[in-house]
mmCIF file of C-alpha atoms in Angstrom:
data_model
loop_
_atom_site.group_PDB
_atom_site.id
_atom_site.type_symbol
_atom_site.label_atom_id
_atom_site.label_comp_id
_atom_site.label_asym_id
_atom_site.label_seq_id
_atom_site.Cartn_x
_atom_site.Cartn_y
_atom_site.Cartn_z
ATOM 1 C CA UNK U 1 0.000 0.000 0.000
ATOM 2 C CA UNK U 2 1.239 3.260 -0.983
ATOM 3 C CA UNK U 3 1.017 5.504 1.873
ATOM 4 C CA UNK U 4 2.439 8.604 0.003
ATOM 5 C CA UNK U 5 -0.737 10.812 -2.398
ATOM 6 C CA UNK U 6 -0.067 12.718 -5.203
ATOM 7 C CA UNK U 7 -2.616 15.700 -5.902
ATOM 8 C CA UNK U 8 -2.917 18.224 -8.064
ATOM 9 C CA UNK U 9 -0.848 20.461 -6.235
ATOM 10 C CA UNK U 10 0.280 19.038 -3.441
ATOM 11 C CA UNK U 11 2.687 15.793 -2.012
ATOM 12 C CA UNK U 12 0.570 14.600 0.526
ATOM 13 C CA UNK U 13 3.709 13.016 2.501
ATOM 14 C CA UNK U 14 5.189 11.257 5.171
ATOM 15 C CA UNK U 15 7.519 13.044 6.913
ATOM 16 C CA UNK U 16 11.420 12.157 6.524
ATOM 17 C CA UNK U 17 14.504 13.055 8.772
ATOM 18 C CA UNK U 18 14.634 16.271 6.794
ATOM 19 C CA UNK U 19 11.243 18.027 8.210
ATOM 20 C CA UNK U 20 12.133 18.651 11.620
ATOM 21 C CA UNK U 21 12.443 22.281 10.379
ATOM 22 C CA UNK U 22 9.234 22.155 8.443
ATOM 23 C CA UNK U 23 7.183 20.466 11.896
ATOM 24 C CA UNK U 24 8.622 23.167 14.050
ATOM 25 C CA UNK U 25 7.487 25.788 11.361
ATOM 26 C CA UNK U 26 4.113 24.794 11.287
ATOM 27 C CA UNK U 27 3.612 23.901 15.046
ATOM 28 C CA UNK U 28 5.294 26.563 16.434
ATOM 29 C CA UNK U 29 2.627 29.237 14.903
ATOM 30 C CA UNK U 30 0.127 30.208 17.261
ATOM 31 C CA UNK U 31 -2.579 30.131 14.743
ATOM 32 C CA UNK U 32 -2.110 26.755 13.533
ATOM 33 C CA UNK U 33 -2.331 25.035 16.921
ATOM 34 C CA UNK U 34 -4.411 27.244 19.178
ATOM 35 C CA UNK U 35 -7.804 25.392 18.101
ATOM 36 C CA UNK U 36 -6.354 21.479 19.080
ATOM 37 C CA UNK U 37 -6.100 23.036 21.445
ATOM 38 C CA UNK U 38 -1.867 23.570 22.141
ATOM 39 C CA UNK U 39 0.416 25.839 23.008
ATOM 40 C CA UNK U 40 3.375 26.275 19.736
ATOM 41 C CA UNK U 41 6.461 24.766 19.968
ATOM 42 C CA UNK U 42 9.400 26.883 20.974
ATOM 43 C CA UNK U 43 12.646 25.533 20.621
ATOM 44 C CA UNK U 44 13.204 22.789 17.447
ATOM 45 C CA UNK U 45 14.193 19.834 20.061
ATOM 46 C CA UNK U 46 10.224 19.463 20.291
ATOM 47 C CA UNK U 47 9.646 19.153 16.410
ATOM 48 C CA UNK U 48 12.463 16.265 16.983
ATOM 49 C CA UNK U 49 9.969 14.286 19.573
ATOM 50 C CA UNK U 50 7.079 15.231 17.484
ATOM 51 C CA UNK U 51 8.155 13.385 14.735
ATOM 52 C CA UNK U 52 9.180 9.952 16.234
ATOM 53 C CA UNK U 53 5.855 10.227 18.171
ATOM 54 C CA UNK U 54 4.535 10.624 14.544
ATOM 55 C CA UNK U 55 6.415 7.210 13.222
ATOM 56 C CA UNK U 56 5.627 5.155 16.679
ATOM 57 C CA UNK U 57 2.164 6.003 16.433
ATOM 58 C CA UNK U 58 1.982 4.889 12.831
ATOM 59 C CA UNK U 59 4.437 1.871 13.530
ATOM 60 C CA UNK U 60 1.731 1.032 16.552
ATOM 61 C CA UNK U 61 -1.125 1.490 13.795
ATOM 62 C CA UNK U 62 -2.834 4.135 16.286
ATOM 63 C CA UNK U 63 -2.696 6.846 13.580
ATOM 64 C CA UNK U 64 -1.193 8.684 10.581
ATOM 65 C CA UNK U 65 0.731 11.595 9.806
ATOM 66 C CA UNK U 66 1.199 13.563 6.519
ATOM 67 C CA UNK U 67 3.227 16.492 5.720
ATOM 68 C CA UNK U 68 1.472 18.456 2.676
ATOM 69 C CA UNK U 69 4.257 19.486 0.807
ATOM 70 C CA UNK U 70 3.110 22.547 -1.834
ATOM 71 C CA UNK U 71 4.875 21.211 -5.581
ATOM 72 C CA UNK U 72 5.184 25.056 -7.001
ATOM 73 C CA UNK U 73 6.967 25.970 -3.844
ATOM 74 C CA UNK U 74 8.709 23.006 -2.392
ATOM 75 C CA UNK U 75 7.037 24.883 0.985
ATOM 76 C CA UNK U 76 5.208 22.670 3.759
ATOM 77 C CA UNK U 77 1.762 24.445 4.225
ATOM 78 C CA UNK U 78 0.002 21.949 6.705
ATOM 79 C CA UNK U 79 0.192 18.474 8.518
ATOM 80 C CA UNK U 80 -3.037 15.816 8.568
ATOM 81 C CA UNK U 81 -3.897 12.870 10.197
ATOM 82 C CA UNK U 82 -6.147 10.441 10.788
ATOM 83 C CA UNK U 83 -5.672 9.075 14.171
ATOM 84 C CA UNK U 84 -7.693 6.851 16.690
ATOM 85 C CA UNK U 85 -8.383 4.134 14.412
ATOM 86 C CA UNK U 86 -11.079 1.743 15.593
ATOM 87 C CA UNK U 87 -10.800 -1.149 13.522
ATOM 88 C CA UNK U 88 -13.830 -2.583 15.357
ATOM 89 C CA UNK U 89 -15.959 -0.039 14.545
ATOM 90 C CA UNK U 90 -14.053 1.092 11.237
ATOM 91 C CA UNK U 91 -13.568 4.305 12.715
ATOM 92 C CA UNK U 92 -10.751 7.250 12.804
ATOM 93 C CA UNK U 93 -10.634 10.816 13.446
ATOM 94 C CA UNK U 94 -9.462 13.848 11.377
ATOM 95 C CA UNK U 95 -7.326 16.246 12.147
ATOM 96 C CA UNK U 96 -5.515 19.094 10.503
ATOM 97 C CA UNK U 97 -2.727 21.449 11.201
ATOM 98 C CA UNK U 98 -2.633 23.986 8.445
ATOM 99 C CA UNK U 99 -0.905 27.471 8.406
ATOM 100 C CA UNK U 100 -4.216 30.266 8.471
ATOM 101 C CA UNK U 101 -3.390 31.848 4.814
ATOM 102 C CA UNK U 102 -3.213 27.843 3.522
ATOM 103 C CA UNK U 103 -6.457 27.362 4.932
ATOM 104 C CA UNK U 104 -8.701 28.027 2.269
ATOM 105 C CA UNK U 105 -11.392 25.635 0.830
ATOM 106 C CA UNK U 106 -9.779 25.098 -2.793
ATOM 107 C CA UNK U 107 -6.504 24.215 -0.860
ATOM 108 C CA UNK U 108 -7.761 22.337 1.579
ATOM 109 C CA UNK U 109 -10.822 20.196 -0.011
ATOM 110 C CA UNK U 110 -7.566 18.834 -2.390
ATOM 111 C CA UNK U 111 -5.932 17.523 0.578
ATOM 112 C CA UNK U 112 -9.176 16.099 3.022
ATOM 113 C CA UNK U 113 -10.067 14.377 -0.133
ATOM 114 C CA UNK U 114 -6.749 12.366 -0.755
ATOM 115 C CA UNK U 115 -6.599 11.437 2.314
ATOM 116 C CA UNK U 116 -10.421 10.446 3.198
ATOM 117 C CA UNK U 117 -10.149 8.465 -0.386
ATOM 118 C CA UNK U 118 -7.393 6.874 1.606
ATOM 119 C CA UNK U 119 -9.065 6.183 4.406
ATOM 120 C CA UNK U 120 -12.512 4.965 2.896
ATOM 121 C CA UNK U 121 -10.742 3.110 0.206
ATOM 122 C CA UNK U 122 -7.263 1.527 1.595
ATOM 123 C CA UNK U 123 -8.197 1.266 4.997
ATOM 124 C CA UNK U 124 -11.735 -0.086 4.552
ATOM 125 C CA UNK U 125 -13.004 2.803 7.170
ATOM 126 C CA UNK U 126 -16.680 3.703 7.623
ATOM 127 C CA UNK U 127 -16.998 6.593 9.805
ATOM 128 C CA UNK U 128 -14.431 9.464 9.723
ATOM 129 C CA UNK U 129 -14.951 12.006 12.538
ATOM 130 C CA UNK U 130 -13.789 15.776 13.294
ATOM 131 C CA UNK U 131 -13.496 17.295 15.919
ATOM 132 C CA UNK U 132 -13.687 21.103 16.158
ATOM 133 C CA UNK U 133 -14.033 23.490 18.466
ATOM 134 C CA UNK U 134 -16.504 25.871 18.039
ATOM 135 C CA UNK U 135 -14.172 29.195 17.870
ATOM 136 C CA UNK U 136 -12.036 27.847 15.115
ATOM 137 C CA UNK U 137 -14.541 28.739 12.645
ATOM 138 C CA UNK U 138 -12.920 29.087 9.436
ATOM 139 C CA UNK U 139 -12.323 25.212 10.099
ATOM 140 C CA UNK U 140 -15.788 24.743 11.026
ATOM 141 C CA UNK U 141 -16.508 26.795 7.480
ATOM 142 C CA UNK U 142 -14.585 23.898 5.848
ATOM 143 C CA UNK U 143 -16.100 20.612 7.607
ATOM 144 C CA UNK U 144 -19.586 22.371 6.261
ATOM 145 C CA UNK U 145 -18.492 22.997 3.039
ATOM 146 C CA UNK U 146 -17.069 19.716 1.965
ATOM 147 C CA UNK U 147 -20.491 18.158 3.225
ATOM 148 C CA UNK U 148 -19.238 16.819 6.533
ATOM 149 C CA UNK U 149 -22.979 16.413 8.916
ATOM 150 C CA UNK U 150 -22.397 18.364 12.800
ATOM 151 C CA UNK U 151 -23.810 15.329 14.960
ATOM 152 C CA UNK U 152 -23.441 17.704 18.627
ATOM 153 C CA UNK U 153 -21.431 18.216 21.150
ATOM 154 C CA UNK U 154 -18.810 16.825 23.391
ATOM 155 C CA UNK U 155 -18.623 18.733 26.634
ATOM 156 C CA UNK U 156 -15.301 19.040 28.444
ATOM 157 C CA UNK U 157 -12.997 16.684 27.039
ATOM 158 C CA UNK U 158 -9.865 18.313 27.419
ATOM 159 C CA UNK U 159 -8.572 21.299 29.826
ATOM 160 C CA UNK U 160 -6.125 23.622 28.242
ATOM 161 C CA UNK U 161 -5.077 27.023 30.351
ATOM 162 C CA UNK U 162 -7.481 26.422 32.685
ATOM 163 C CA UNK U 163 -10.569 25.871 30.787
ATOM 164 C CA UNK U 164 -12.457 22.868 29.893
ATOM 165 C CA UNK U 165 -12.533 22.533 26.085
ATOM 166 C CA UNK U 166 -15.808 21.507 24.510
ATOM 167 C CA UNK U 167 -15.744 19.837 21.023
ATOM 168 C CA UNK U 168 -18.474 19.778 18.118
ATOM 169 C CA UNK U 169 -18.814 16.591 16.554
ATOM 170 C CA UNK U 170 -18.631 16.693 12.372
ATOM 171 C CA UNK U 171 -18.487 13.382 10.649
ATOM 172 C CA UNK U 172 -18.893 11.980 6.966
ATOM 173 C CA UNK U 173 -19.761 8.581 6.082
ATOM 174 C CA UNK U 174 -18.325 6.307 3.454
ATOM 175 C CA UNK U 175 -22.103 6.172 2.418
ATOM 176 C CA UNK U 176 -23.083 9.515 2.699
ATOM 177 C CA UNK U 177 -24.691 11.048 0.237
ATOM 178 C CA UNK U 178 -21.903 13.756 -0.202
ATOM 179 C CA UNK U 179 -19.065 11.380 -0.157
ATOM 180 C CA UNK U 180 -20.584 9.806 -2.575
ATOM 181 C CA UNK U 181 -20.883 13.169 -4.629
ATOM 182 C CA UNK U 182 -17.284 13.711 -3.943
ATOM 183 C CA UNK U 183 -16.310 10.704 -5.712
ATOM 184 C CA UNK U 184 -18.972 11.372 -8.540
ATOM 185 C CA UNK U 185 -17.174 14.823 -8.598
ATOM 186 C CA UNK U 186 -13.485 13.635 -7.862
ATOM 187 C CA UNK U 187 -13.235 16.146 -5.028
ATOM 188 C CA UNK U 188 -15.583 17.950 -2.355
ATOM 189 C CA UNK U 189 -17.165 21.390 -3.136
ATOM 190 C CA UNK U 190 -14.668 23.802 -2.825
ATOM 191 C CA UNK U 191 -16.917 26.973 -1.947
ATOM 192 C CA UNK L 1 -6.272 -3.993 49.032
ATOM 193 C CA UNK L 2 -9.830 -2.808 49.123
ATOM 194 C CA UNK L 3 -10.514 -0.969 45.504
ATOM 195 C CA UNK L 4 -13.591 -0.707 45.237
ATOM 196 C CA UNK L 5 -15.836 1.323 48.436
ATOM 197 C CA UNK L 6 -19.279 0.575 49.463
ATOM 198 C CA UNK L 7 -21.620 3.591 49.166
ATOM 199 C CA UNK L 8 -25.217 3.732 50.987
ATOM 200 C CA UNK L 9 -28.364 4.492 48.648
ATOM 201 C CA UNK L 10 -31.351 5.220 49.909
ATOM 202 C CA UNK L 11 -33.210 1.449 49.939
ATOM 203 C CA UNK L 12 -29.837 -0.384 48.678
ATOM 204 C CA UNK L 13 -26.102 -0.073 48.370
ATOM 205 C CA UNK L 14 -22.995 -0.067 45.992
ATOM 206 C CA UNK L 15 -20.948 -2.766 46.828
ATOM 207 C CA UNK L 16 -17.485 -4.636 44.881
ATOM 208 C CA UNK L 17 -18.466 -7.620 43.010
ATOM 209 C CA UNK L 18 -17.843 -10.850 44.804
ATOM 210 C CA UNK L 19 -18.310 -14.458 43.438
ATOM 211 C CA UNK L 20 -21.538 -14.862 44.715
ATOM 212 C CA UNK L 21 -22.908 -12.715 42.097
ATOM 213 C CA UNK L 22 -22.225 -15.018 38.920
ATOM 214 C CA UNK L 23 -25.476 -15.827 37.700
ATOM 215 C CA UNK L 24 -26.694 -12.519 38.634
ATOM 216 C CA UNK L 25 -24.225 -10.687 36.357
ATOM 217 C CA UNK L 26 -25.284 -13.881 33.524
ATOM 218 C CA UNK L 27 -28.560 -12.342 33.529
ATOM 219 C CA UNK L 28 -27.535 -8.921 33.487
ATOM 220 C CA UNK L 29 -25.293 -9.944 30.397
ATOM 221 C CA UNK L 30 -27.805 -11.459 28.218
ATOM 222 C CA UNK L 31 -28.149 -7.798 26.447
ATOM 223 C CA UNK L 32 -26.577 -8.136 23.981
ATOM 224 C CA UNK L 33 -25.342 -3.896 23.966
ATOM 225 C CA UNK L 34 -21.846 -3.871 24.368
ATOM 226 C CA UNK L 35 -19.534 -2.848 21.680
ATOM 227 C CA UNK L 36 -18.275 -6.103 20.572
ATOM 228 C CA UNK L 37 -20.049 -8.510 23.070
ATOM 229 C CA UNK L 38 -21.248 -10.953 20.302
ATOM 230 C CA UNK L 39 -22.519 -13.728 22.563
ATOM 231 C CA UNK L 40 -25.156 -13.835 25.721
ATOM 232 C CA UNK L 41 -23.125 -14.204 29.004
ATOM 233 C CA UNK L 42 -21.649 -17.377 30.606
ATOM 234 C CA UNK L 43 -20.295 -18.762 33.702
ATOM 235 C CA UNK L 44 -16.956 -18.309 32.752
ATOM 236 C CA UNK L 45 -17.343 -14.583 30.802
ATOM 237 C CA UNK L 46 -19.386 -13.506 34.478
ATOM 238 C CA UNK L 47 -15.837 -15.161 36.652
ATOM 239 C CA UNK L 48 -13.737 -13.185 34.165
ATOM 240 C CA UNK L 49 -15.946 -9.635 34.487
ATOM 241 C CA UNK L 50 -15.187 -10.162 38.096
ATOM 242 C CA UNK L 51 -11.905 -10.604 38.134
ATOM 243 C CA UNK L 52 -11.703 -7.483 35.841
ATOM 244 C CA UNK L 53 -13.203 -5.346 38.024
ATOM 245 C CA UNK L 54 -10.954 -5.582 40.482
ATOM 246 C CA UNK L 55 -7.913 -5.076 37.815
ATOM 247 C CA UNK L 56 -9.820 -2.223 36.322
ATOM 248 C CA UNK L 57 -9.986 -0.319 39.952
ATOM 249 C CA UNK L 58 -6.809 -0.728 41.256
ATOM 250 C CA UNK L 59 -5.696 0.509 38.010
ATOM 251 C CA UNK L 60 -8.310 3.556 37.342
ATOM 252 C CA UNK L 61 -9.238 2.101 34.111
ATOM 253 C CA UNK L 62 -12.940 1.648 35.730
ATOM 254 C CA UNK L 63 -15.117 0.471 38.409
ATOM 255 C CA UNK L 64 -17.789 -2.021 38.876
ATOM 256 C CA UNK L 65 -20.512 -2.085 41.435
ATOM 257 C CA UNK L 66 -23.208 -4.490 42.451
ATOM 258 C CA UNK L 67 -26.356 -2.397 42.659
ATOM 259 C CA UNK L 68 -27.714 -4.311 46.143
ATOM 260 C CA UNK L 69 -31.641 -3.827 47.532
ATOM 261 C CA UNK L 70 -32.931 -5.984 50.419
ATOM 262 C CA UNK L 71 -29.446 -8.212 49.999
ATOM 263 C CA UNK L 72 -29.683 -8.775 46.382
ATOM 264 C CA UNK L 73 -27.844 -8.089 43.918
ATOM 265 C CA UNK L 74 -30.488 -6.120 41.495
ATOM 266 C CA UNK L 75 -28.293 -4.450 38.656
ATOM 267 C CA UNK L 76 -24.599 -2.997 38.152
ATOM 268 C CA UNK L 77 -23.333 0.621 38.062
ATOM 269 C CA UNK L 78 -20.221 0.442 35.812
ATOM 270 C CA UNK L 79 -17.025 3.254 34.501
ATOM 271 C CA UNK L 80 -15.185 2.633 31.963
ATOM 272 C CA UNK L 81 -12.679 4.965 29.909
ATOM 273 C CA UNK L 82 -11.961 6.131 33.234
ATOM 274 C CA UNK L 83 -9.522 9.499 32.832
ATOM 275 C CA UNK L 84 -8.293 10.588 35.711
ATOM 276 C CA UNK L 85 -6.034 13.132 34.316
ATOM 277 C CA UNK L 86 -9.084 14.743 32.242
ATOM 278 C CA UNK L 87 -11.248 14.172 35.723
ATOM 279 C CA UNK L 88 -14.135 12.350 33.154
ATOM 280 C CA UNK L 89 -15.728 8.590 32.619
ATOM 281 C CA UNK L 90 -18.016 6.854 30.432
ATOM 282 C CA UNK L 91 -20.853 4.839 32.403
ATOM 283 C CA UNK L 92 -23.092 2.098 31.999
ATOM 284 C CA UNK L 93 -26.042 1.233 34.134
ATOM 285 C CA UNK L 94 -27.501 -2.359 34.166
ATOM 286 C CA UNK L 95 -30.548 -3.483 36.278
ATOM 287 C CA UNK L 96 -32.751 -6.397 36.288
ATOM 288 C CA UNK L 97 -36.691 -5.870 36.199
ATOM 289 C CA UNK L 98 -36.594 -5.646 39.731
ATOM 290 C CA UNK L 99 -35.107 -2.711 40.638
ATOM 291 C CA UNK L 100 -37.115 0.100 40.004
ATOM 292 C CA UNK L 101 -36.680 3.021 38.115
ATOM 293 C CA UNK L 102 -36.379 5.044 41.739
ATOM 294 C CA UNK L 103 -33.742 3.024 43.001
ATOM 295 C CA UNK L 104 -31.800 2.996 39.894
ATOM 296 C CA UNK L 105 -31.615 7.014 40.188
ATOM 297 C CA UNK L 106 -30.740 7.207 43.154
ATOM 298 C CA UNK L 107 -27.925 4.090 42.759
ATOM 299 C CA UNK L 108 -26.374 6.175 40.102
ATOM 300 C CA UNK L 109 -26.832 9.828 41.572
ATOM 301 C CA UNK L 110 -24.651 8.332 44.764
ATOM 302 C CA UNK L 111 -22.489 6.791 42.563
ATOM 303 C CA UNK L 112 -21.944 9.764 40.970
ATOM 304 C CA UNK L 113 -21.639 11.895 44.363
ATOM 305 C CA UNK L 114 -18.979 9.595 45.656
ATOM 306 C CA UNK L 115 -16.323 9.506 42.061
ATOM 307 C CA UNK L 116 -17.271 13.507 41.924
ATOM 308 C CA UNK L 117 -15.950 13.333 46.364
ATOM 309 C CA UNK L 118 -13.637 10.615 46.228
ATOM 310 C CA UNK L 119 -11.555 11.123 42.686
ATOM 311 C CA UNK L 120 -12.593 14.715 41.146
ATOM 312 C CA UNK L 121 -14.366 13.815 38.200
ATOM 313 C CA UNK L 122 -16.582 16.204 36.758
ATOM 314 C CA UNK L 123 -17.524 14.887 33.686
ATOM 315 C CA UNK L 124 -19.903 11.851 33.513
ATOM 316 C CA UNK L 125 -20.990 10.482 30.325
ATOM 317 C CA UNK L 126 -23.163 7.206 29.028
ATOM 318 C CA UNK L 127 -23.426 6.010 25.152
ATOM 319 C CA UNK L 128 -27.036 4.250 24.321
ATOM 320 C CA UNK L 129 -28.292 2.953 21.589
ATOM 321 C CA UNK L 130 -31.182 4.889 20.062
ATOM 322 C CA UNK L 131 -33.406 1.679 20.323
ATOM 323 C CA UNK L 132 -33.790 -1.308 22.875
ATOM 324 C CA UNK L 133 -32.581 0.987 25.838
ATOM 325 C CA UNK L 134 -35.223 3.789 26.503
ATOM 326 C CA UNK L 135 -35.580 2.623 29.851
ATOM 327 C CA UNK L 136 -32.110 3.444 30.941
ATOM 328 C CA UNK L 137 -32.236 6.454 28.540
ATOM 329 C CA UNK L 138 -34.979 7.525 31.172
ATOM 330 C CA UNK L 139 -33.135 6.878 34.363
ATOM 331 C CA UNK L 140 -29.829 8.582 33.226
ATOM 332 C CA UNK L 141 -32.004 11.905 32.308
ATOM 333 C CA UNK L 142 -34.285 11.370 35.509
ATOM 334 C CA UNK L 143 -30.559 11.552 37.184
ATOM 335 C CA UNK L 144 -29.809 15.042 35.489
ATOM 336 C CA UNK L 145 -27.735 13.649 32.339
ATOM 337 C CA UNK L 146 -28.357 15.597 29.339
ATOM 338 C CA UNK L 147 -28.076 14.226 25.823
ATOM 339 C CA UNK L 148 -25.399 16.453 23.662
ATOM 340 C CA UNK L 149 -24.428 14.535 20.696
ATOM 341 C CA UNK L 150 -26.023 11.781 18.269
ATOM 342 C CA UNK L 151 -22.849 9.551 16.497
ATOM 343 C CA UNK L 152 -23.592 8.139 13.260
ATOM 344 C CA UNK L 153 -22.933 4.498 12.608
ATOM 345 C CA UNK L 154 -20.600 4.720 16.186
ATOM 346 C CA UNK L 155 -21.072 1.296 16.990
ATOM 347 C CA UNK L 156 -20.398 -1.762 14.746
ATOM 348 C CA UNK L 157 -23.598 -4.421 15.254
ATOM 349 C CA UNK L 158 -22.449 -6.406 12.959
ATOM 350 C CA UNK L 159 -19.727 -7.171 10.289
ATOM 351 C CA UNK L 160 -21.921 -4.943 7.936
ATOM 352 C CA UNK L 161 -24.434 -3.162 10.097
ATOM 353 C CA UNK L 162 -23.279 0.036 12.581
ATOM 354 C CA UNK L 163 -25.658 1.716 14.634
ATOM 355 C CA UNK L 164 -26.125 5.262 15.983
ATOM 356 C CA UNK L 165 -24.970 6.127 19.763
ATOM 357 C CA UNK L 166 -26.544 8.708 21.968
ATOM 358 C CA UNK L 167 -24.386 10.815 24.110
ATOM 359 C CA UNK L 168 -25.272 11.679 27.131
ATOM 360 C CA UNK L 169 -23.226 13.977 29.473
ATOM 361 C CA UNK L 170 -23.165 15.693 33.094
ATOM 362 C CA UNK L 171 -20.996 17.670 34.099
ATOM 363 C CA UNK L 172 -20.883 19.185 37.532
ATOM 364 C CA UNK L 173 -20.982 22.337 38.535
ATOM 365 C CA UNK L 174 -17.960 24.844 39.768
ATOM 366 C CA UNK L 175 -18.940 24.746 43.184
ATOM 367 C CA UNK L 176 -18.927 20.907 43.839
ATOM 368 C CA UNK L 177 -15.289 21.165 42.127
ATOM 369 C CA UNK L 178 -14.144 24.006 44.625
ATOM 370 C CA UNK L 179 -15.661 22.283 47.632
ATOM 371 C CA UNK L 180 -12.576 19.670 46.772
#
């Protein structure tokens, strides 16, 4: 199985010894990690833990990690994974760590797409979920746009500088009627 | 070592599980509503539970009690996905036709009141399945739980059928927290 997509625009990419710069880049901006919610990295020696935590998850087949490498620029613009796999219930959860000008629906419908086609299609999943707070709402913009269905709310699952974080609940089925669109289309709506 | 704490109810009491209660748990078990129980409950699945329970407790992974009235056992107040770190668990309530709806209330408010005195945890949550468990659906919200999310296809019922799960969620107010 190739774990590695090509899109139109993008390498959708595991990450090599080579992207500890890129990983500290991306997670050390405030804006890309204050919704997860985490506080950015600040010196590279965390980028260095981040990434074997990246390959012993995947090696422990508990989730997976992809850098999304931008082909006109050579410039890493975001990080997804899927993570929490429940093989029993064919299960995983989404998550995305994206710079804030990179976060756009064009950009980003390319790169949920490859990797959901992944997930549906390689790994046999049913239920992809996301997990959003409510504040980050240019991410909650997305999860709408590309057809994903807001199931509710899960109250208080994490605390983070001393408040308890609440989560909405989007997910997509691999028979949903807009997944199903997205492959008819070969890609989500992208406005 | 002592794990798991008795706690008074009005009419009844949470107690550990003990041997005694094998064919109890059997009948409790023949619901078939646990993620990936596929088979009714036997002798030896009931010996294991119990021996789990006490490996679950001393660990914090979860709790079991014996829901007791007038010296019998009557149901089971269960946690599992215990987090102590995030102060939260996931419950499940089982009772036999016995025990009334009352009594199962007030099992699992003083269950509640002793994790939320004993261990911090704010956050109590159960998962039900839309269908088959309105009864305990009604206890949980009788008990203050408030339903806050509906998961699509959550739980796998089958090799190709998946079924929704209802969330539902206390949490407890600041002022229990700052009386810790």
């Amino acid at each position: 199985m190739n774990w590695n997509l090509n899109t139109e625009q993008y390498y959708v990419r595991f990450a090599h010894e080579e992207d500890i710069e890129n990983i500290y880049s991306l997670l050390g901006t405030k804006g890309v990690v204050k919704h997860h919610p985490k506080s950015p990295m600040v010196v590279e020696a965390q980028a260095m833990d981040e990434a074997r935590r990246m390959v012993m998850q995947f090696e422990a087949k508990e989730a997976a990690f992809w850098l999304v490498e931008e082909k006109a620029t050579g410039k890493v613009i975001a990080r997804i994974r899927l993570q929490k796999f429940n093989w029993v219930s064919a299960s995983a959860q989404l998550v995305l760590d994206a710079f804030p000008d990179s976060k756009t629906p064009a950009q980003i419908a390319e790169i949920v797409y490859a990797v959901l086609t992944l997930g549906y299609e390689d790994l046999s999943l049913h239920r992809i979920e996301w997990l959003l707070q409510s504040t980050d709402t240019r991410t909650v913009e997305l999860a709408n746009t590309f057809g994903f269905q807001h199931e509710g709310q899960l109250n208080s699952v994490v605390e983070f500088d001393g408040k308890w974080i609440d989560y909405q609940v989007y997910s997509m089925l691999n028979n949903d009627d807009n997944w199903q669109s997205a492959i008819k289309n070969q890609g989500f709506p992208k406005a | 070592m002592k794990f798991v704490a008795n706690v008074d109810f009005s009419g009844g009491k949470l107690r550990p599980l003990d041997k005694s209660d094998v064919d109890t748990i059997i009948k409790l078990y023949q619901k078939q509503t646990l993620a990936g129980q596929s088979e009714a409950a036997s002798k030896e699945h009931a010996e294991r539970l119990i021996e789990l329970s006490v490996q679950m407790a001393a660990t914090q992974r979860g709790l079991m009690w014996a829901i007791e009235v007038d010296g019998q056992m009557a149901g089971m107040l269960s946690l599992y996905d215990w987090q102590p770190t995030s102060l939260k668990t996931l419950m499940r309530l089982d009772a036999l036709p016995n025990l009334d709806q009352q009594k199962q209330v007030d099992a699992l408010r003083s269950g509640v009141d002793y994790l939320a005195h004993k261990y911090h945890l704010r956050n109590f949550s159960f998962q039900c399945l839309p269908e088959g468990e309105e009864a305990i659906i009604d206890v949980i919200k009788l008990a203050g739980f408030e339903q806050s999310a509906r998961l699509r296809d959550f739980r796998r019922t089958s090799q190709t059928e998946f079924s929704d799960i209802l969330v539902f969620n206390m949490i407890l107010t600041e002022s229990v927290e700052g009386e810790q």
